mmCIF file of C-alpha atoms and ligand atoms in Angstrom:
data_model
loop_
_atom_site.group_PDB
_atom_site.id
_atom_site.type_symbol
_atom_site.label_atom_id
_atom_site.label_comp_id
_atom_site.label_asym_id
_atom_site.label_seq_id
_atom_site.Cartn_x
_atom_site.Cartn_y
_atom_site.Cartn_z
ATOM 1 C CA MET A 1 0.000 0.000 0.000
ATOM 2 C CA THR A 2 3.018 2.310 -0.344
ATOM 3 C CA ASP A 3 1.732 3.609 -3.691
ATOM 4 C CA GLY A 4 -1.525 4.842 -2.144
ATOM 5 C CA THR A 5 -3.489 1.778 -3.197
ATOM 6 C CA LEU A 6 -5.018 -1.033 -1.199
ATOM 7 C CA THR A 7 -6.177 -4.515 -2.051
ATOM 8 C CA VAL A 8 -9.678 -5.033 -0.756
ATOM 9 C CA ARG A 9 -12.089 -7.932 -0.740
ATOM 10 C CA ILE A 10 -15.779 -7.613 -1.571
ATOM 11 C CA ALA A 11 -17.265 -8.765 1.725
ATOM 12 C CA ARG A 12 -20.871 -8.135 0.724
ATOM 13 C CA LYS A 13 -22.814 -7.113 -2.362
ATOM 14 C CA THR A 14 -26.394 -6.013 -1.711
ATOM 15 C CA VAL A 15 -29.241 -4.879 -3.942
ATOM 16 C CA GLU A 16 -30.336 -1.599 -2.336
ATOM 17 C CA ALA A 17 -32.992 -0.509 -4.853
ATOM 18 C CA ILE A 18 -33.873 -0.979 -8.514
ATOM 19 C CA ASP A 19 -30.553 -0.730 -10.411
ATOM 20 C CA VAL A 20 -28.548 0.114 -7.264
ATOM 21 C CA CYS A 21 -26.093 -2.257 -5.590
ATOM 22 C CA SER A 22 -23.931 -1.523 -2.577
ATOM 23 C CA PHE A 23 -20.534 -3.110 -2.056
ATOM 24 C CA GLU A 24 -18.834 -3.562 1.296
ATOM 25 C CA LEU A 25 -15.044 -3.546 0.972
ATOM 26 C CA VAL A 26 -12.669 -4.859 3.639
ATOM 27 C CA ARG A 27 -8.902 -5.049 3.562
ATOM 28 C CA ALA A 28 -7.652 -8.309 2.099
ATOM 29 C CA ASP A 29 -5.116 -8.600 4.948
ATOM 30 C CA GLY A 30 -7.817 -8.025 7.590
ATOM 31 C CA LEU A 31 -6.210 -4.872 9.026
ATOM 32 C CA PRO A 32 -8.147 -1.637 9.640
ATOM 33 C CA LEU A 33 -8.639 0.606 6.604
ATOM 34 C CA PRO A 34 -7.213 4.129 6.352
ATOM 35 C CA ALA A 35 -9.517 6.639 8.044
ATOM 36 C CA PHE A 36 -11.797 8.835 5.945
ATOM 37 C CA SER A 37 -13.870 11.948 6.489
ATOM 38 C CA ALA A 38 -17.482 12.469 5.418
ATOM 39 C CA GLY A 39 -17.744 13.315 1.713
ATOM 40 C CA SER A 40 -14.674 11.251 0.726
ATOM 41 C CA HIS A 41 -14.480 9.072 -2.355
ATOM 42 C CA ILE A 42 -12.207 6.278 -3.499
ATOM 43 C CA ASP A 43 -10.899 5.377 -6.937
ATOM 44 C CA VAL A 44 -11.981 1.832 -7.704
ATOM 45 C CA HIS A 45 -10.010 -0.140 -10.290
ATOM 46 C CA LEU A 46 -12.646 -2.113 -12.153
ATOM 47 C CA PRO A 47 -12.310 -5.225 -14.283
ATOM 48 C CA GLU A 48 -10.977 -4.371 -17.771
ATOM 49 C CA GLY A 49 -8.765 -1.624 -16.379
ATOM 50 C CA ARG A 50 -11.340 1.113 -15.891
ATOM 51 C CA VAL A 51 -11.006 3.415 -12.863
ATOM 52 C CA ARG A 52 -14.076 5.084 -11.404
ATOM 53 C CA GLN A 53 -14.681 7.289 -8.378
ATOM 54 C CA TYR A 54 -17.303 6.286 -5.831
ATOM 55 C CA SER A 55 -18.262 8.136 -2.659
ATOM 56 C CA LEU A 56 -18.061 6.275 0.613
ATOM 57 C CA CYS A 57 -21.490 6.014 2.199
ATOM 58 C CA ASN A 58 -20.883 4.352 5.553
ATOM 59 C CA ASP A 59 -20.220 6.011 8.911
ATOM 60 C CA PRO A 60 -16.677 7.515 8.875
ATOM 61 C CA ALA A 61 -16.223 6.164 12.422
ATOM 62 C CA GLU A 62 -16.026 2.642 10.951
ATOM 63 C CA SER A 63 -12.502 1.457 10.264
ATOM 64 C CA GLN A 64 -13.151 -2.138 9.167
ATOM 65 C CA ARG A 65 -15.074 -1.435 5.975
ATOM 66 C CA TYR A 66 -15.719 0.991 3.158
ATOM 67 C CA GLN A 67 -19.166 0.987 1.620
ATOM 68 C CA ILE A 68 -19.966 2.282 -1.870
ATOM 69 C CA ALA A 69 -23.161 2.131 -3.910
ATOM 70 C CA VAL A 70 -23.425 2.140 -7.676
ATOM 71 C CA LEU A 71 -26.335 2.961 -9.961
ATOM 72 C CA ARG A 72 -26.390 0.801 -13.059
ATOM 73 C CA ASP A 73 -26.327 3.228 -15.969
ATOM 74 C CA GLU A 74 -27.246 1.542 -19.256
ATOM 75 C CA ALA A 75 -26.306 4.679 -21.177
ATOM 76 C CA GLY A 76 -22.998 5.111 -19.372
ATOM 77 C CA ARG A 77 -19.490 4.254 -20.493
ATOM 78 C CA GLY A 78 -19.581 0.758 -18.996
ATOM 79 C CA GLY A 79 -18.082 1.241 -15.534
ATOM 80 C CA SER A 80 -21.334 0.787 -13.632
ATOM 81 C CA LYS A 81 -22.383 -2.229 -15.731
ATOM 82 C CA SER A 82 -18.971 -3.771 -15.181
ATOM 83 C CA ILE A 83 -19.140 -3.489 -11.396
ATOM 84 C CA HIS A 84 -22.759 -4.692 -11.292
ATOM 85 C CA ASP A 85 -22.197 -7.699 -13.542
ATOM 86 C CA GLN A 86 -18.580 -8.724 -13.016
ATOM 87 C CA VAL A 87 -17.814 -7.979 -9.356
ATOM 88 C CA HIS A 88 -18.954 -10.572 -6.832
ATOM 89 C CA GLU A 89 -18.602 -11.302 -3.125
ATOM 90 C CA GLY A 90 -15.137 -12.657 -2.391
ATOM 91 C CA ASP A 91 -13.468 -10.896 -5.344
ATOM 92 C CA LEU A 92 -10.318 -8.868 -4.748
ATOM 93 C CA MET A 93 -10.016 -5.333 -6.117
ATOM 94 C CA THR A 94 -7.609 -2.429 -5.945
ATOM 95 C CA VAL A 95 -8.753 0.911 -4.568
ATOM 96 C CA ASN A 96 -6.927 4.138 -3.831
ATOM 97 C CA PHE A 97 -6.826 5.758 -0.418
ATOM 98 C CA PRO A 98 -9.860 7.989 0.224
ATOM 99 C CA ARG A 99 -9.702 11.609 -0.901
ATOM 100 C CA ASN A 100 -12.121 14.358 -0.020
ATOM 101 C CA HIS A 101 -13.167 17.232 -2.303
ATOM 102 C CA PHE A 102 -16.559 17.548 -0.601
ATOM 103 C CA ALA A 103 -15.861 18.085 3.071
ATOM 104 C CA LEU A 104 -18.198 19.283 5.790
ATOM 105 C CA ALA A 105 -17.693 22.814 7.121
ATOM 106 C CA HIS A 106 -17.826 21.812 10.757
ATOM 107 C CA GLU A 107 -18.159 25.422 11.972
ATOM 108 C CA ALA A 108 -21.595 25.814 10.307
ATOM 109 C CA PRO A 109 -24.504 26.380 12.700
ATOM 110 C CA HIS A 110 -26.695 24.091 10.576
ATOM 111 C CA HIS A 111 -26.075 21.781 7.621
ATOM 112 C CA LEU A 112 -28.663 21.423 4.833
ATOM 113 C CA LEU A 113 -28.049 18.171 2.954
ATOM 114 C CA LEU A 114 -29.737 17.611 -0.433
ATOM 115 C CA ALA A 115 -29.453 14.330 -2.311
ATOM 116 C CA GLY A 116 -30.790 13.436 -5.752
ATOM 117 C CA GLY A 117 -30.881 9.720 -6.604
ATOM 118 C CA ILE A 118 -27.537 7.962 -6.244
ATOM 119 C CA GLY A 119 -26.093 11.308 -5.072
ATOM 120 C CA VAL A 120 -27.285 10.113 -1.686
ATOM 121 C CA THR A 121 -23.979 8.304 -1.113
ATOM 122 C CA PRO A 122 -21.769 11.170 0.161
ATOM 123 C CA ILE A 123 -24.803 12.871 1.710
ATOM 124 C CA LEU A 124 -25.634 9.769 3.755
ATOM 125 C CA CYS A 125 -22.053 9.610 4.982
ATOM 126 C CA MET A 126 -22.355 13.254 6.066
ATOM 127 C CA ALA A 127 -25.625 12.547 7.881
ATOM 128 C CA GLU A 128 -23.992 9.655 9.750
ATOM 129 C CA ARG A 129 -21.133 11.918 10.805
ATOM 130 C CA LEU A 130 -23.304 14.876 11.821
ATOM 131 C CA ALA A 131 -25.618 12.607 13.808
ATOM 132 C CA ARG A 132 -22.655 11.036 15.597
ATOM 133 C CA THR A 133 -21.159 14.433 16.519
ATOM 134 C CA GLY A 134 -24.538 15.893 17.493
ATOM 135 C CA GLN A 135 -24.470 18.750 14.959
ATOM 136 C CA SER A 136 -27.615 20.374 13.626
ATOM 137 C CA PHE A 137 -28.652 19.173 10.169
ATOM 138 C CA SER A 138 -31.579 18.382 7.922
ATOM 139 C CA MET A 139 -31.495 16.039 4.945
ATOM 140 C CA HIS A 140 -33.756 16.022 1.884
ATOM 141 C CA TYR A 141 -33.576 12.977 -0.354
ATOM 142 C CA CYS A 142 -35.236 13.077 -3.788
ATOM 143 C CA SER A 143 -35.654 9.994 -5.968
ATOM 144 C CA ARG A 144 -37.822 8.864 -8.851
ATOM 145 C CA SER A 145 -39.882 6.417 -6.814
ATOM 146 C CA ARG A 146 -39.838 4.526 -3.535
ATOM 147 C CA ALA A 147 -38.534 1.406 -5.292
ATOM 148 C CA ARG A 148 -35.565 3.395 -6.620
ATOM 149 C CA THR A 149 -34.654 4.890 -3.234
ATOM 150 C CA ALA A 150 -31.390 3.308 -2.105
ATOM 151 C CA PHE A 151 -30.908 2.941 1.676
ATOM 152 C CA LEU A 152 -34.574 3.740 2.385
ATOM 153 C CA HIS A 153 -34.764 1.184 5.201
ATOM 154 C CA ARG A 154 -31.376 2.111 6.693
ATOM 155 C CA ILE A 155 -32.243 5.813 6.806
ATOM 156 C CA SER A 156 -35.838 5.296 8.008
ATOM 157 C CA THR A 157 -34.655 3.199 10.938
ATOM 158 C CA SER A 158 -31.575 5.293 11.772
ATOM 159 C CA ALA A 159 -31.108 7.483 14.829
ATOM 160 C CA PHE A 160 -31.383 10.529 12.549
ATOM 161 C CA ALA A 161 -34.554 9.460 10.680
ATOM 162 C CA LYS A 162 -36.470 12.497 11.985
ATOM 163 C CA ALA A 163 -34.000 14.838 10.266
ATOM 164 C CA VAL A 164 -34.719 13.292 6.849
ATOM 165 C CA THR A 165 -37.497 14.058 4.367
ATOM 166 C CA PHE A 166 -38.024 11.781 1.376
ATOM 167 C CA TYR A 167 -39.500 12.927 -1.947
ATOM 168 C CA HIS A 168 -40.489 10.598 -4.761
ATOM 169 C CA ASP A 169 -41.119 12.128 -8.195
ATOM 170 C CA ASP A 170 -44.222 9.967 -8.638
ATOM 171 C CA VAL A 171 -45.749 11.292 -5.395
ATOM 172 C CA GLN A 172 -44.418 14.688 -4.360
ATOM 173 C CA ARG A 173 -41.511 16.836 -5.518
ATOM 174 C CA ILE A 174 -39.361 19.000 -3.293
ATOM 175 C CA ASP A 175 -40.150 22.726 -3.039
ATOM 176 C CA LEU A 176 -36.601 24.011 -3.369
ATOM 177 C CA ARG A 177 -37.287 27.636 -2.538
ATOM 178 C CA SER A 178 -39.082 26.852 0.682
ATOM 179 C CA THR A 179 -36.414 24.269 1.624
ATOM 180 C CA LEU A 180 -33.663 26.805 1.010
ATOM 181 C CA THR A 181 -35.363 29.567 2.965
ATOM 182 C CA SER A 182 -36.485 27.577 5.993
ATOM 183 C CA VAL A 183 -33.063 26.956 7.521
ATOM 184 C CA PRO A 184 -31.205 28.993 10.161
ATOM 185 C CA GLN A 185 -29.041 31.960 9.129
ATOM 186 C CA GLY A 186 -25.506 30.946 8.214
ATOM 187 C CA SER A 187 -26.448 27.375 7.217
ATOM 188 C CA HIS A 188 -24.206 25.553 4.756
ATOM 189 C CA LEU A 189 -25.704 23.672 1.795
ATOM 190 C CA TYR A 190 -24.370 20.358 0.446
ATOM 191 C CA VAL A 191 -25.793 18.885 -2.729
ATOM 192 C CA CYS A 192 -25.026 15.823 -4.818
ATOM 193 C CA GLY A 193 -27.094 14.268 -7.595
ATOM 194 C CA PRO A 194 -27.730 14.311 -11.325
ATOM 195 C CA ARG A 195 -26.722 17.430 -13.225
ATOM 196 C CA GLY A 196 -30.262 18.817 -13.629
ATOM 197 C CA PHE A 197 -30.980 18.404 -9.917
ATOM 198 C CA MET A 198 -27.761 20.130 -8.930
ATOM 199 C CA ASP A 199 -28.288 22.977 -11.385
ATOM 200 C CA ALA A 200 -31.794 23.523 -9.962
ATOM 201 C CA VAL A 201 -30.621 23.477 -6.334
ATOM 202 C CA LEU A 202 -27.586 25.689 -6.883
ATOM 203 C CA GLY A 203 -29.461 28.033 -9.238
ATOM 204 C CA ASN A 204 -32.199 28.591 -6.663
ATOM 205 C CA ALA A 205 -29.678 29.012 -3.841
ATOM 206 C CA ARG A 206 -27.739 31.659 -5.787
ATOM 207 C CA GLU A 207 -30.937 33.522 -6.713
ATOM 208 C CA LEU A 208 -31.867 33.546 -3.032
ATOM 209 C CA GLY A 209 -28.511 35.098 -2.151
ATOM 210 C CA TRP A 210 -26.645 32.126 -0.692
ATOM 211 C CA PRO A 211 -22.930 33.049 -0.861
ATOM 212 C CA GLU A 212 -20.591 30.661 -2.710
ATOM 213 C CA SER A 213 -18.673 30.074 0.517
ATOM 214 C CA ARG A 214 -21.704 28.243 1.936
ATOM 215 C CA LEU A 215 -22.413 26.135 -1.160
ATOM 216 C CA HIS A 216 -20.749 22.711 -1.332
ATOM 217 C CA TYR A 217 -21.349 20.335 -4.199
ATOM 218 C CA GLU A 218 -19.961 17.322 -5.946
ATOM 219 C CA PHE A 219 -20.713 16.400 -9.524
ATOM 220 C CA PHE A 220 -20.458 12.828 -10.650
ATOM 221 C CA GLY A 221 -20.966 11.159 -13.987
ATOM 222 C CA ALA A 222 -21.226 14.564 -15.598
ATOM 223 C CA LYS A 223 -22.152 14.494 -19.250
ATOM 224 C CA VAL A 224 -19.398 16.333 -21.068
ATOM 225 C CA GLU A 225 -21.009 18.792 -23.438
ATOM 226 C CA LYS A 226 -20.080 18.233 -27.048
ATOM 227 C CA GLN A 227 -21.116 21.082 -29.304
ATOM 228 C CA GLU A 228 -21.944 21.092 -33.007
ATOM 229 C CA THR A 229 -19.570 23.997 -33.397
ATOM 230 C CA ASP A 230 -16.580 22.166 -31.860
ATOM 231 C CA GLY A 231 -13.698 22.857 -34.216
ATOM 232 C CA SER A 232 -10.101 21.779 -34.526
ATOM 233 C CA PHE A 233 -7.168 23.511 -32.850
ATOM 234 C CA GLN A 234 -3.582 22.762 -31.925
ATOM 235 C CA VAL A 235 -1.770 22.165 -28.674
ATOM 236 C CA GLN A 236 1.932 22.678 -28.226
ATOM 237 C CA ILE A 237 4.143 20.804 -25.762
ATOM 238 C CA ALA A 238 6.189 23.602 -24.178
ATOM 239 C CA SER A 239 9.214 21.428 -23.345
ATOM 240 C CA THR A 240 9.703 20.089 -26.878
ATOM 241 C CA GLY A 241 7.878 22.573 -29.076
ATOM 242 C CA ALA A 242 5.912 19.700 -30.677
ATOM 243 C CA LEU A 243 2.614 20.772 -32.249
ATOM 244 C CA ILE A 244 -0.322 18.363 -32.086
ATOM 245 C CA ASP A 245 -3.626 18.715 -33.971
ATOM 246 C CA VAL A 246 -6.848 18.166 -32.034
ATOM 247 C CA ALA A 247 -9.702 17.188 -34.377
ATOM 248 C CA PRO A 248 -13.332 18.152 -33.620
ATOM 249 C CA ASN A 249 -14.290 14.616 -32.558
ATOM 250 C CA CYS A 250 -11.206 14.012 -30.405
ATOM 251 C CA THR A 251 -10.290 15.153 -26.894
ATOM 252 C CA VAL A 252 -6.972 16.817 -26.094
ATOM 253 C CA LEU A 253 -6.150 13.791 -23.937
ATOM 254 C CA GLU A 254 -6.716 11.426 -26.899
ATOM 255 C CA ALA A 255 -4.717 13.632 -29.280
ATOM 256 C CA LEU A 256 -1.790 13.771 -26.845
ATOM 257 C CA SER A 257 -1.915 10.035 -26.246
ATOM 258 C CA SER A 258 -1.870 9.263 -29.978
ATOM 259 C CA HIS A 259 1.417 11.213 -30.134
ATOM 260 C CA GLY A 260 2.926 9.339 -27.196
ATOM 261 C CA VAL A 261 2.255 12.075 -24.597
ATOM 262 C CA GLU A 262 0.457 10.328 -21.742
ATOM 263 C CA ILE A 263 -1.282 12.334 -19.029
ATOM 264 C CA LEU A 264 -2.618 10.581 -15.956
ATOM 265 C CA SER A 265 -6.409 10.458 -16.165
ATOM 266 C CA SER A 266 -9.249 8.767 -14.372
ATOM 267 C CA CYS A 267 -12.869 9.845 -14.819
ATOM 268 C CA GLU A 268 -12.435 11.328 -18.323
ATOM 269 C CA GLN A 269 -15.519 13.440 -17.618
ATOM 270 C CA GLY A 270 -13.993 16.564 -16.101
ATOM 271 C CA VAL A 271 -15.008 15.560 -12.595
ATOM 272 C CA CYS A 272 -12.003 14.207 -10.713
ATOM 273 C CA GLY A 273 -9.189 16.652 -11.539
ATOM 274 C CA THR A 274 -6.608 13.919 -12.203
ATOM 275 C CA CYS A 275 -5.635 15.252 -15.641
ATOM 276 C CA LEU A 276 -5.278 18.892 -14.553
ATOM 277 C CA THR A 277 -2.696 20.556 -16.814
ATOM 278 C CA ARG A 278 -1.154 24.029 -16.709
ATOM 279 C CA ILE A 279 -1.588 26.353 -19.680
ATOM 280 C CA LEU A 280 1.151 28.811 -20.632
ATOM 281 C CA GLU A 281 -0.552 30.481 -23.614
ATOM 282 C CA GLY A 282 -3.963 30.464 -25.251
ATOM 283 C CA SER A 283 -7.541 30.497 -24.086
ATOM 284 C CA PRO A 284 -9.175 27.224 -22.953
ATOM 285 C CA ASP A 285 -12.851 26.400 -23.452
ATOM 286 C CA HIS A 286 -13.662 24.883 -20.060
ATOM 287 C CA ARG A 287 -16.171 21.983 -20.091
ATOM 288 C CA ASP A 288 -15.368 20.455 -16.690
ATOM 289 C CA SER A 289 -17.231 20.312 -13.379
ATOM 290 C CA TYR A 290 -14.051 20.326 -11.299
ATOM 291 C CA LEU A 291 -12.577 23.845 -11.378
ATOM 292 C CA THR A 292 -14.372 26.662 -9.589
ATOM 293 C CA ALA A 293 -15.675 29.586 -11.645
ATOM 294 C CA GLU A 294 -12.708 31.699 -10.467
ATOM 295 C CA GLU A 295 -10.218 28.997 -11.372
ATOM 296 C CA GLN A 296 -11.754 28.694 -14.829
ATOM 297 C CA GLN A 297 -11.608 32.457 -15.332
ATOM 298 C CA ALA A 298 -7.890 32.483 -14.509
ATOM 299 C CA ASN A 299 -7.345 30.441 -17.716
ATOM 300 C CA ASP A 300 -4.003 29.072 -16.518
ATOM 301 C CA GLN A 301 -5.057 25.416 -16.215
ATOM 302 C CA PHE A 302 -7.635 23.087 -17.748
ATOM 303 C CA LEU A 303 -8.853 19.482 -17.866
ATOM 304 C CA PRO A 304 -7.753 18.021 -21.218
ATOM 305 C CA CYS A 305 -10.068 15.007 -20.900
ATOM 306 C CA CYS A 306 -13.036 17.226 -21.748
ATOM 307 C CA SER A 307 -12.097 20.882 -22.210
ATOM 308 C CA ARG A 308 -11.138 22.377 -25.557
ATOM 309 C CA SER A 309 -9.738 25.660 -26.839
ATOM 310 C CA LYS A 310 -11.188 28.997 -27.879
ATOM 311 C CA SER A 311 -7.867 30.061 -29.414
ATOM 312 C CA PRO A 312 -6.215 28.311 -32.398
ATOM 313 C CA LEU A 313 -3.318 27.237 -30.157
ATOM 314 C CA LEU A 314 -2.911 26.221 -26.510
ATOM 315 C CA VAL A 315 0.616 25.944 -25.141
ATOM 316 C CA LEU A 316 0.721 23.321 -22.410
ATOM 317 C CA ASP A 317 3.218 23.189 -19.571
ATOM 318 C CA LEU A 318 4.282 19.646 -20.400
HETATM 319 FE FE1 FES W 1 -10.935 13.298 -14.370
HETATM 320 FE FE2 FES W 1 -9.826 14.649 -16.438
HETATM 321 S S1 FES W 1 -9.589 12.587 -15.898
HETATM 322 S S2 FES W 1 -10.990 15.416 -14.794
#
């Protein structure tokens, strides 16, 4: 485990809802796992060499197991189908140590947790943590139907069940404005879910004057926007001067790789930040969900797995 990876065993695989399975991971050598904080995720090395990020959804006080849950996405790139179909109890897998880009602001007087669908995973971990430390929070969990609500029984029978409100699209939808206005002053908001859900929550929060410093969010499985108008451009490797063409239907990462320039990547959806690359000249066309608005405006770095260029040439610090 010196390289930041661990070998884990699938101790349990459980169907949690329609199309959702949870996986309980324990260390293959039986020792305690590295500690994690609420909101953390792990990189999971899937069969066929894919790497995907999954949020941990168990109580961070537990040191003997990591729990993740995966929604089977028929339209996805294959990672979720692979873990659903090819990973079984007893299998060994490699995972990276937990990392956290979605941490709780423990100083907040109240925490408002909003989950959409499988976005419940980091939110549930946060609820476990806040309940354990006795902090004030409320959780709102929106899903398409009761049968698609992962962890319904666990949450309903938990010590914090009274702090949770469920919404099912086929019964009653959440009133975002009233949810966002009926919390104490100074509350922090945490949201995770599908893109449309997150855009609605964050859009309403911003319109209602919530400052960015109190908005916390994590995108996953973001659809990278391809545009009809995507054109070709060039990237230059600063250290060698080599010029590489990027065609309209090709990512910068793919173009670099086809010329023998390999950049470490993981999600390939502009979510994880693994491929972050510095820009020395030129104007990137940011398509990621990882950089903040200020970081994107600085135009000195970009995510070549999804972002493109507004200028004919980008000079990369490679
Ligand atoms: Fe994840 Fe590029 S590989 S952001």
